[in-house]
Short mmCIF file of C-alpha atoms in Angstrom, two decimals:
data_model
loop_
_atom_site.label_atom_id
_atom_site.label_comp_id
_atom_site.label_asym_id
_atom_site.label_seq_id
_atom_site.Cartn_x
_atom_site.Cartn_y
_atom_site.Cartn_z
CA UNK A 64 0.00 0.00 0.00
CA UNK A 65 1.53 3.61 -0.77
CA UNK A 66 1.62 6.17 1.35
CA UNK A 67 0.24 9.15 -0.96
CA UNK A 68 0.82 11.79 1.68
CA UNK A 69 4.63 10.41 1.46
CA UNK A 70 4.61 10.14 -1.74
CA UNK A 71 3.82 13.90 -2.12
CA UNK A 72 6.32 14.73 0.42
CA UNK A 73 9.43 12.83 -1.30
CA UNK A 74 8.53 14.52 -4.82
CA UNK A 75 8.04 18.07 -3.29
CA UNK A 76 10.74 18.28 -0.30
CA UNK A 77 13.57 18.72 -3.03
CA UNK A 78 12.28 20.96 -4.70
CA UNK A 79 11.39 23.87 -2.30
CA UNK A 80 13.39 26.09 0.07
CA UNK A 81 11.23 25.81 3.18
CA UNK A 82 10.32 22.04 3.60
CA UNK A 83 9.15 23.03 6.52
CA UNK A 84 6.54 24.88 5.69
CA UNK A 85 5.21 22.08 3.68
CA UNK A 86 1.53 21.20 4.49
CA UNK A 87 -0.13 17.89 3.21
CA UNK A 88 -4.25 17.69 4.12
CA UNK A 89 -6.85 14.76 2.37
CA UNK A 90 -10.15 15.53 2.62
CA UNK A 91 -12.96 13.31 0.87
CA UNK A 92 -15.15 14.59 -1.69
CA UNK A 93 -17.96 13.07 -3.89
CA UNK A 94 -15.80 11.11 -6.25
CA UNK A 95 -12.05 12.08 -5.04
CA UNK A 96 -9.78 11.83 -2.15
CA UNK A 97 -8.53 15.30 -2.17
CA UNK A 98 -5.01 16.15 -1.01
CA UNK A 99 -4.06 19.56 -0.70
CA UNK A 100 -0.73 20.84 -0.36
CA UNK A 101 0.88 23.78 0.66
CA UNK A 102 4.18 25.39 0.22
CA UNK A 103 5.75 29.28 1.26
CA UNK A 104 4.00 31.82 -0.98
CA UNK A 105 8.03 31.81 -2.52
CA UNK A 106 7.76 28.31 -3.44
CA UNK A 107 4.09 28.30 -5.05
CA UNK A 108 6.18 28.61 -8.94
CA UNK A 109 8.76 25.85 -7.93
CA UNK A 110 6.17 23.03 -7.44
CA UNK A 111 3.56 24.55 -10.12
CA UNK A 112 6.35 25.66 -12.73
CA UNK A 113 6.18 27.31 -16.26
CA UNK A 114 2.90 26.40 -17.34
CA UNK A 115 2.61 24.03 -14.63
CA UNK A 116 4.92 21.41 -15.99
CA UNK A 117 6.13 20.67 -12.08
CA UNK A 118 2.65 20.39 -11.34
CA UNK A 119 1.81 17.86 -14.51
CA UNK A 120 4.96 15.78 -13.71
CA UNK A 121 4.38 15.50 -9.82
CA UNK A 122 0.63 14.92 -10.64
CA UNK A 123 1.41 12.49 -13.15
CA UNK A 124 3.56 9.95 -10.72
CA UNK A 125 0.74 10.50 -7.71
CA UNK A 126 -1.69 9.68 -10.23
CA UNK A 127 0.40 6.62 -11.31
CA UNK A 128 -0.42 4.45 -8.46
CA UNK A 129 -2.95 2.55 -7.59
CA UNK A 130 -5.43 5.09 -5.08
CA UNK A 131 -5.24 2.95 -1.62
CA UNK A 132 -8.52 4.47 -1.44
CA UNK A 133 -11.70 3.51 -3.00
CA UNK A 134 -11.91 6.63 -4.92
CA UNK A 135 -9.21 8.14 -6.88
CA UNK A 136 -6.76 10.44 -5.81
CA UNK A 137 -6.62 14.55 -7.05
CA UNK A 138 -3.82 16.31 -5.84
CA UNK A 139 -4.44 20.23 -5.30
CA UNK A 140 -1.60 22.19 -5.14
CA UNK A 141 -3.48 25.66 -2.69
CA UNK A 142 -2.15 28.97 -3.38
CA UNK A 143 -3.08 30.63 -0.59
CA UNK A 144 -2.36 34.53 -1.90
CA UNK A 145 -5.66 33.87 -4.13
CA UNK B 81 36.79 -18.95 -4.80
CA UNK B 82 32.71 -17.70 -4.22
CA UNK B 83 31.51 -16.86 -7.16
CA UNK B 84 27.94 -15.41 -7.48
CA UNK B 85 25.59 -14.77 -10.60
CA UNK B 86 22.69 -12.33 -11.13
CA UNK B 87 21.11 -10.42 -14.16
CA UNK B 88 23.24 -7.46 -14.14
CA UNK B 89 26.46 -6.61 -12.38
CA UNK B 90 24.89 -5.25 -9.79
CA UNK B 91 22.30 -7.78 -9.36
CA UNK B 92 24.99 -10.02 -8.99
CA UNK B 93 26.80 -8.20 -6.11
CA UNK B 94 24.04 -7.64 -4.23
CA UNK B 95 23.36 -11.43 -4.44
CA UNK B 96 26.97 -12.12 -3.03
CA UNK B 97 26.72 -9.59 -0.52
CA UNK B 98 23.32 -11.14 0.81
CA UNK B 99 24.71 -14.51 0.77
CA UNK B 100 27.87 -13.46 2.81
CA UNK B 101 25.88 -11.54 4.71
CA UNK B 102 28.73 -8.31 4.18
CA UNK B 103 28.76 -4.73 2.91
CA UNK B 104 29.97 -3.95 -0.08
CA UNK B 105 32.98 -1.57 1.59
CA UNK B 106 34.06 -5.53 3.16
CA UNK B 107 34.82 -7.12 0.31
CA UNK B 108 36.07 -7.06 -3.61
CA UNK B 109 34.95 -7.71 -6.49
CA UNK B 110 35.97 -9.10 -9.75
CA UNK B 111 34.20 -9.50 -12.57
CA UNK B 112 34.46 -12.70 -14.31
CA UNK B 113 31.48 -12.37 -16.98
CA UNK B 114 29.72 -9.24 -17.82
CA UNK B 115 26.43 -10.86 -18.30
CA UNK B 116 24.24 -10.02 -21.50
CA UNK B 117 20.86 -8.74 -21.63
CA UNK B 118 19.68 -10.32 -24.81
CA UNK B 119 16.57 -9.59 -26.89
CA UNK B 120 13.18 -11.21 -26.35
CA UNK B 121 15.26 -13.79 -24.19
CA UNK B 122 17.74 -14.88 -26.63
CA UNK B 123 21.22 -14.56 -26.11
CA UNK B 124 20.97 -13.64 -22.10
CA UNK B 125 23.95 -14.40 -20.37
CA UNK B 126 24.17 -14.01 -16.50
CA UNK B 127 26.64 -11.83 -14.89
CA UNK B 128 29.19 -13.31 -12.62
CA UNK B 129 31.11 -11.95 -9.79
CA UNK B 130 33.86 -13.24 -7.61
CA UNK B 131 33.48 -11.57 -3.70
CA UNK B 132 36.05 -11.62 -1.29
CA UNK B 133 36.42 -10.32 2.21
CA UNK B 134 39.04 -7.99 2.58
CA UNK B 135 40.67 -8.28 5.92
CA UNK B 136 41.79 -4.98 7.04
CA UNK B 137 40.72 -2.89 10.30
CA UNK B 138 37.82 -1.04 10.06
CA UNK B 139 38.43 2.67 10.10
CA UNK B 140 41.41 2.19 7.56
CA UNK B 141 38.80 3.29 4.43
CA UNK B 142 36.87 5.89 6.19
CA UNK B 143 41.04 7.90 5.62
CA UNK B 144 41.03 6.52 2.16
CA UNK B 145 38.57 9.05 0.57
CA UNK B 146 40.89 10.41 -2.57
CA UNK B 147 39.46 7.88 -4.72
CA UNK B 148 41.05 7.20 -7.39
CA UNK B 149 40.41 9.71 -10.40
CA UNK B 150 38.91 7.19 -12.55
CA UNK B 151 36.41 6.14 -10.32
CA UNK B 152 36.08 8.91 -8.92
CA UNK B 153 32.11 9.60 -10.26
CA UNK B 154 31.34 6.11 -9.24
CA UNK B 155 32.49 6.20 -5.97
CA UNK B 156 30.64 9.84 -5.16
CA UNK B 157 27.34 8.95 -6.51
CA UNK B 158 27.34 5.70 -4.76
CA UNK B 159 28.04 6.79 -1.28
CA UNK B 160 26.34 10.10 -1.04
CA UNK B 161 22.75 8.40 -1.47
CA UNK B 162 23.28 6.85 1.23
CA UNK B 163 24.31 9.40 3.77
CA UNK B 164 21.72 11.52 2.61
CA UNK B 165 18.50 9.15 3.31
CA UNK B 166 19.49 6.79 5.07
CA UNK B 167 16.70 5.57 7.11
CA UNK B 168 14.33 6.30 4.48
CA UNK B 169 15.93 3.73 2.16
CA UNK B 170 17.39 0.31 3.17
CA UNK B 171 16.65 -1.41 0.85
CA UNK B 172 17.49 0.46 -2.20
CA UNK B 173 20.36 2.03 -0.92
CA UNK B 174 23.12 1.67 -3.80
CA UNK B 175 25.64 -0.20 -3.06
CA UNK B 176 28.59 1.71 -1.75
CA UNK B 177 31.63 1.35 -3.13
CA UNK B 178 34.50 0.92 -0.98
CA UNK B 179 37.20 3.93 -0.72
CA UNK B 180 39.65 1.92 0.77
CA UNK B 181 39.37 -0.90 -1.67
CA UNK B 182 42.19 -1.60 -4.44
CA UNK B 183 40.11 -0.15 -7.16
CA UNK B 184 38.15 -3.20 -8.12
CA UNK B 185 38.29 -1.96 -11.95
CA UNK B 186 36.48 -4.39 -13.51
CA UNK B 187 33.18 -3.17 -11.79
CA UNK B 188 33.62 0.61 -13.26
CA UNK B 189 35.19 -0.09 -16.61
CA UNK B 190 32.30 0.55 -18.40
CA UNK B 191 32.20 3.87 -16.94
CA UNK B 192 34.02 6.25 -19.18
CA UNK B 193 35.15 8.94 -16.79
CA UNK B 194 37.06 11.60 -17.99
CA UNK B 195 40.36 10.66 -15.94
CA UNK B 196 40.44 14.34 -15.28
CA UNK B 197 41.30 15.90 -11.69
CA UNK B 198 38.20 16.44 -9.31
CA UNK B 199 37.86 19.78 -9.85
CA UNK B 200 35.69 22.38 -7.65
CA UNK B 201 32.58 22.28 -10.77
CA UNK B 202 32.97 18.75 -11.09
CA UNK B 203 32.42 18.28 -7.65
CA UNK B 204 29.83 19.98 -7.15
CA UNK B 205 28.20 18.57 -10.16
CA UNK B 206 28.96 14.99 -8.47
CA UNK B 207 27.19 16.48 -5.30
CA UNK B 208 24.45 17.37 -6.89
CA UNK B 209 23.90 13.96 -8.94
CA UNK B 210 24.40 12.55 -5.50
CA UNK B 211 21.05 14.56 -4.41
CA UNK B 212 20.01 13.76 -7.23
CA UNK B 213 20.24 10.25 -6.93
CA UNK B 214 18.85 10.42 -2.99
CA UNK B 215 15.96 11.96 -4.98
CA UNK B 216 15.04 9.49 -7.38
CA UNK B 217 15.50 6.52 -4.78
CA UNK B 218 13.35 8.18 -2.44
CA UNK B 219 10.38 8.84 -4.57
CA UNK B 220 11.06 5.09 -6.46
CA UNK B 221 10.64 3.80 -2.71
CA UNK B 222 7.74 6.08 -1.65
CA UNK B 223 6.06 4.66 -4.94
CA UNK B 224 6.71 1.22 -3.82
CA UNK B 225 9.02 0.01 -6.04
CA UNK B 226 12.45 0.60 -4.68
CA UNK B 227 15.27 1.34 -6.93
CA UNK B 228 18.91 1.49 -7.19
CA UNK B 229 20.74 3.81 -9.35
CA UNK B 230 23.96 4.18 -11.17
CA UNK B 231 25.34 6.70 -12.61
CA UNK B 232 27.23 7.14 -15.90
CA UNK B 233 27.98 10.04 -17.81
CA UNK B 234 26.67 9.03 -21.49
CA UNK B 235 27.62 12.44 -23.18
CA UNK B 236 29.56 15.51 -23.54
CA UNK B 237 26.89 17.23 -21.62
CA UNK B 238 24.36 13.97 -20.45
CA UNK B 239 24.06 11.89 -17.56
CA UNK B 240 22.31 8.37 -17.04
CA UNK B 241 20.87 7.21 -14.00
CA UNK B 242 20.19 3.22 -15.10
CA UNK B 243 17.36 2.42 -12.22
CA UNK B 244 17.48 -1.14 -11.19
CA UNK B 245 14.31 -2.31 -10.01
CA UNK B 246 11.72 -5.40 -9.54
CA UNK B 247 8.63 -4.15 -11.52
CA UNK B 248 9.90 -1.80 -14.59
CA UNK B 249 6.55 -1.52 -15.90
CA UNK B 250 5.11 0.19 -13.20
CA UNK B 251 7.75 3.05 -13.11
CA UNK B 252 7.97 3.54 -16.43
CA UNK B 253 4.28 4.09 -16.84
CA UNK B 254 2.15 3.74 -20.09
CA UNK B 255 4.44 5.28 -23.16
CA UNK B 256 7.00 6.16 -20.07
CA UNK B 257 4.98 8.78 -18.58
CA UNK B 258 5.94 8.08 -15.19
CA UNK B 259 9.20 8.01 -15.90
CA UNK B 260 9.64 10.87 -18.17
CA UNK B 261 7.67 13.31 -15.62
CA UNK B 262 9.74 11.73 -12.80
CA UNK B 263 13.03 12.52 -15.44
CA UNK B 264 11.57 16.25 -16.04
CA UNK B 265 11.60 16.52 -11.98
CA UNK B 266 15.26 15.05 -11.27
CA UNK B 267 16.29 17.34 -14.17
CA UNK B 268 14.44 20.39 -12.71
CA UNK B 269 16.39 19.54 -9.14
CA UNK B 270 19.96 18.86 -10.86
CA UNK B 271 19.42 22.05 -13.04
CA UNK B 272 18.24 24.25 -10.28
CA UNK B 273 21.65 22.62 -8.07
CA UNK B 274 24.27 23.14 -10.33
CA UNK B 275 22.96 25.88 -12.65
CA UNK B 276 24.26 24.04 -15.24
CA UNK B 277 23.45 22.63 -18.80
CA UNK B 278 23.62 19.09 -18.61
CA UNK B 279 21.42 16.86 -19.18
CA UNK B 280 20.05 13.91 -16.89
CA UNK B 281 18.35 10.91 -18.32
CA UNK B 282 16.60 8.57 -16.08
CA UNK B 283 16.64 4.66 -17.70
CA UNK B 284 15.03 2.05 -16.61
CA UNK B 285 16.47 -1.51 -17.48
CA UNK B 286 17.09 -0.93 -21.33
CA UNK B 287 13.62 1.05 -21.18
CA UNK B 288 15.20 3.91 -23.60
CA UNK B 289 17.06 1.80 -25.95
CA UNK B 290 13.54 -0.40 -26.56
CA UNK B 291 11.86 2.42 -27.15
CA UNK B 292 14.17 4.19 -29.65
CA UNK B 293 13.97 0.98 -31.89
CA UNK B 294 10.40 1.20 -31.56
CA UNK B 295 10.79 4.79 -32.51
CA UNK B 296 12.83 4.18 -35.54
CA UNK B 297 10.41 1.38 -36.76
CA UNK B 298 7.57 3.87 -36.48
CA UNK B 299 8.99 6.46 -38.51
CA UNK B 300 10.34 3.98 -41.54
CA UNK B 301 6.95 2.50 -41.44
CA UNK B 302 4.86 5.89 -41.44
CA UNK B 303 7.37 7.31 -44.29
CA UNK B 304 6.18 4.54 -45.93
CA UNK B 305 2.71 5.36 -45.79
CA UNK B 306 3.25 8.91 -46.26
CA UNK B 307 4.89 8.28 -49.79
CA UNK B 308 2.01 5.52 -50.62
CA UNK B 309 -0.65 7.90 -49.90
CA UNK B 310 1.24 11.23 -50.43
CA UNK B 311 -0.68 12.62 -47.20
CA UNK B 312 0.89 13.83 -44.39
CA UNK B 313 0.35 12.29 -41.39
CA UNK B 314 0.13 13.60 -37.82
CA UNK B 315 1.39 11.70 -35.25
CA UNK B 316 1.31 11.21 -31.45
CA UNK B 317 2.52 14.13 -28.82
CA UNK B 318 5.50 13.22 -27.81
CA UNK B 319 8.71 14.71 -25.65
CA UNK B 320 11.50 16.22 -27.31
CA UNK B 321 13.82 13.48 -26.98
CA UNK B 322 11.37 10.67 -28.74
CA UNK B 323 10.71 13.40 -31.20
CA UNK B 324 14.39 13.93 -32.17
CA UNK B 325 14.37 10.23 -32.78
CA UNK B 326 12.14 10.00 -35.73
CA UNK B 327 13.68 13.48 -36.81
CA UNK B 328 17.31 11.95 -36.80
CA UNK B 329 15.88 8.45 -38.51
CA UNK B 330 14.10 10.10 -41.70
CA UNK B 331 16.59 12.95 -42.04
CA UNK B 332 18.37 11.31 -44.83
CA UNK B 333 14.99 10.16 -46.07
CA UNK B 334 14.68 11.63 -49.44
CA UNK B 335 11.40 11.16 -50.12
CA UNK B 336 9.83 12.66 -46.74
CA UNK B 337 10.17 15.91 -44.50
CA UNK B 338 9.52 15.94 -40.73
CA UNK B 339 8.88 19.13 -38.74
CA UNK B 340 7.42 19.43 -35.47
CA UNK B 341 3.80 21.23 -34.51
CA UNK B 342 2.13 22.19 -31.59
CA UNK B 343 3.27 23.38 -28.07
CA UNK B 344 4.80 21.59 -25.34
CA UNK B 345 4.15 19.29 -24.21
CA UNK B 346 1.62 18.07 -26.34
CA UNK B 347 4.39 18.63 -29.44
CA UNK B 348 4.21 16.34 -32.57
CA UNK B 349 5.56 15.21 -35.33
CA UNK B 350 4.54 15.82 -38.71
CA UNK B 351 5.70 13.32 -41.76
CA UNK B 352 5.03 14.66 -45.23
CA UNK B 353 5.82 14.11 -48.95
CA UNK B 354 8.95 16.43 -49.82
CA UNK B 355 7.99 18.25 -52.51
CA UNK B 356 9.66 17.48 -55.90
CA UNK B 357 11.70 14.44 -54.84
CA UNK B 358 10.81 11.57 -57.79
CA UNK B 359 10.18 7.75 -56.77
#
């Protein structure tokens, strides 16, 4: 069984300069299991990148395993200055 | 003398070590057969290994760090993995290659170094692949599929991490898209590291190879149908590097013209009659 909410972690750590500010929440909706991250308001472009590329990758390998959940797993990256 | 067999050099090591029940900085090893990886099954060929203790004291190869030069990427990216995750990985820690050891050559001679000094950028480019590394073993593992890496530079300006690991399939992901978006991340960290150039390629087993044959097949065979039908055809989006493929494969092509439409990263190729050019 993976750990999503490590999963996130290992990809996004890296890639940030405050790893400690790193927030990781699941919530349940209708059809998903939600997670919703959070970086530092500096490090909102390093895990979204140009055009969201980061984003599409990191999405892409959460999305690649199978959801230990009975619904399927949407990662949100929050940007919390909107 | 032990001898121990496995699919691939490391495989084989790792085999020895688990049977001897030693880390890899307690022994040497010699390579007595490469092993082969065949195609569809034919032609595969096991490696072998010979391991031996060494019987020195203990803290005699924690002095010995000036590896020597030619092994000198090997050595880096192997141990600094390790130091920097190391509870999170046990079992896919690389195997660490022993600074006090006689260089066991054998093991690296497929690893064309540059037998140049370690230099302060080369360094900290070996750092960084080192993080690098860390990187891509920690996310394998937090996947489930726990990897080991290797290193070799395979360009002027390129580096290949070959992933070892149980289920392929799984990390390379339908037409490699795991892979490729976990490559476009590991580059992303190297390049945002070193502020350099280079270029890091993540393969997977022979992963890359396959799929450039499968590359060049496609493009002879849609040539083909582009000069039976004289219409262009579109094909699948597809990453810059798979797209240089069919580019370089129907370049000398005289009957066909590639060129590339559409934005990243849903960029394709396009294969169309050259105009003028007489079968």
């Amino acid at each position: 069984m993976v750990d999503i909410e490590h999963l996130i972690r290992s990809l996004v750590t890296p890639l940030v300069n405050e790893p400690d500010a790193i927030q990781i929440s699941r919530r349940e909706t209708e059809s998903f299991m939600e997670f919703d991250l959070r970086v530092a308001d500096a490090d909102v472009g390093r895990v979204i990148g140009k055009q969201g590329r980061i984003a599409q990758a990191i999405r892409t390998i959460v999305y690649s395993v199978r959801s230990p959940y009975a619904k399927r797993v949407r990662l949100n990256i929050v940007d919390q200055n909107s | 003398m032990p001898t121990y067999e496995g699919r691939t050099l490391q495989e084989a090591i790792d085999n020895g070590l688990a049977e001897l029940g030693l880390a890899r900085d307690e022994v040497t090893v010699d390579v007595i057969a490469e092993g082969k990886r065949g195609f569809l099954g034919f032609g595969r060929k096991p490696a072998v290994v010979n391991i031996n203790k060494i019987e020195i004291n203990a803290d005699s190869f924690n002095i010995a760090v000036p590896a020597p030069e030619k092994h000198h990427h090997e050595l880096r990216d192997d141990r600094r993995p390790q130091a920097a995750a190391p509870e999170e990985t046990p079992a896919a820690a690389p195997v660490p290659a022993a600074a006090g050891d006689p260089p066991p050559a054998p093991v690296h001679h497929h690893h064309p170094a540059p037998p140049s000094g370690p230099n302060p950028r080369e360094q900290h480019i070996e750092a960084a692949l080192a993080q690098v590394s860390a990187y891509v073993v920690n996310v394998t593992t937090a996947l489930g599929l726990p990897t080991t890496v290797k290193i070799e530079k395979t360009g002027r300006d390129k580096w290949t991490f070959f992933l070892t690991t149980d289920r392929e399939g799984l990390l390379i992901g339908k037409h490699g898209r795991t892979i490729n978006s976990l490559q476009y991340l590991a580059q992303i960290l190297f390049s945002h590291l070193t502020h350099s150039h280079d270029t890091v390629e993540l393969n997977v087993g022979n992963y890359r190879e396959r799929r450039e044959e499968i590359l060049e097949k496609l493009a002879v065979k849609t040539a083909r149908d582009v000069v039976a039908t004289g219409q262009p055809i579109f094909l699948d989006p597809m990453p810059s590097f798979e797209r240089k493929v069919l580019h370089a494969t129907l370049a000398d092509n005289p009957y066909v013209i590639t060129h590339s439409e559409g934005d990243e990263p849903k960029r394709y190729v396009v294969i169309e009659r050259k105009k003028g050019s007489v079968i």
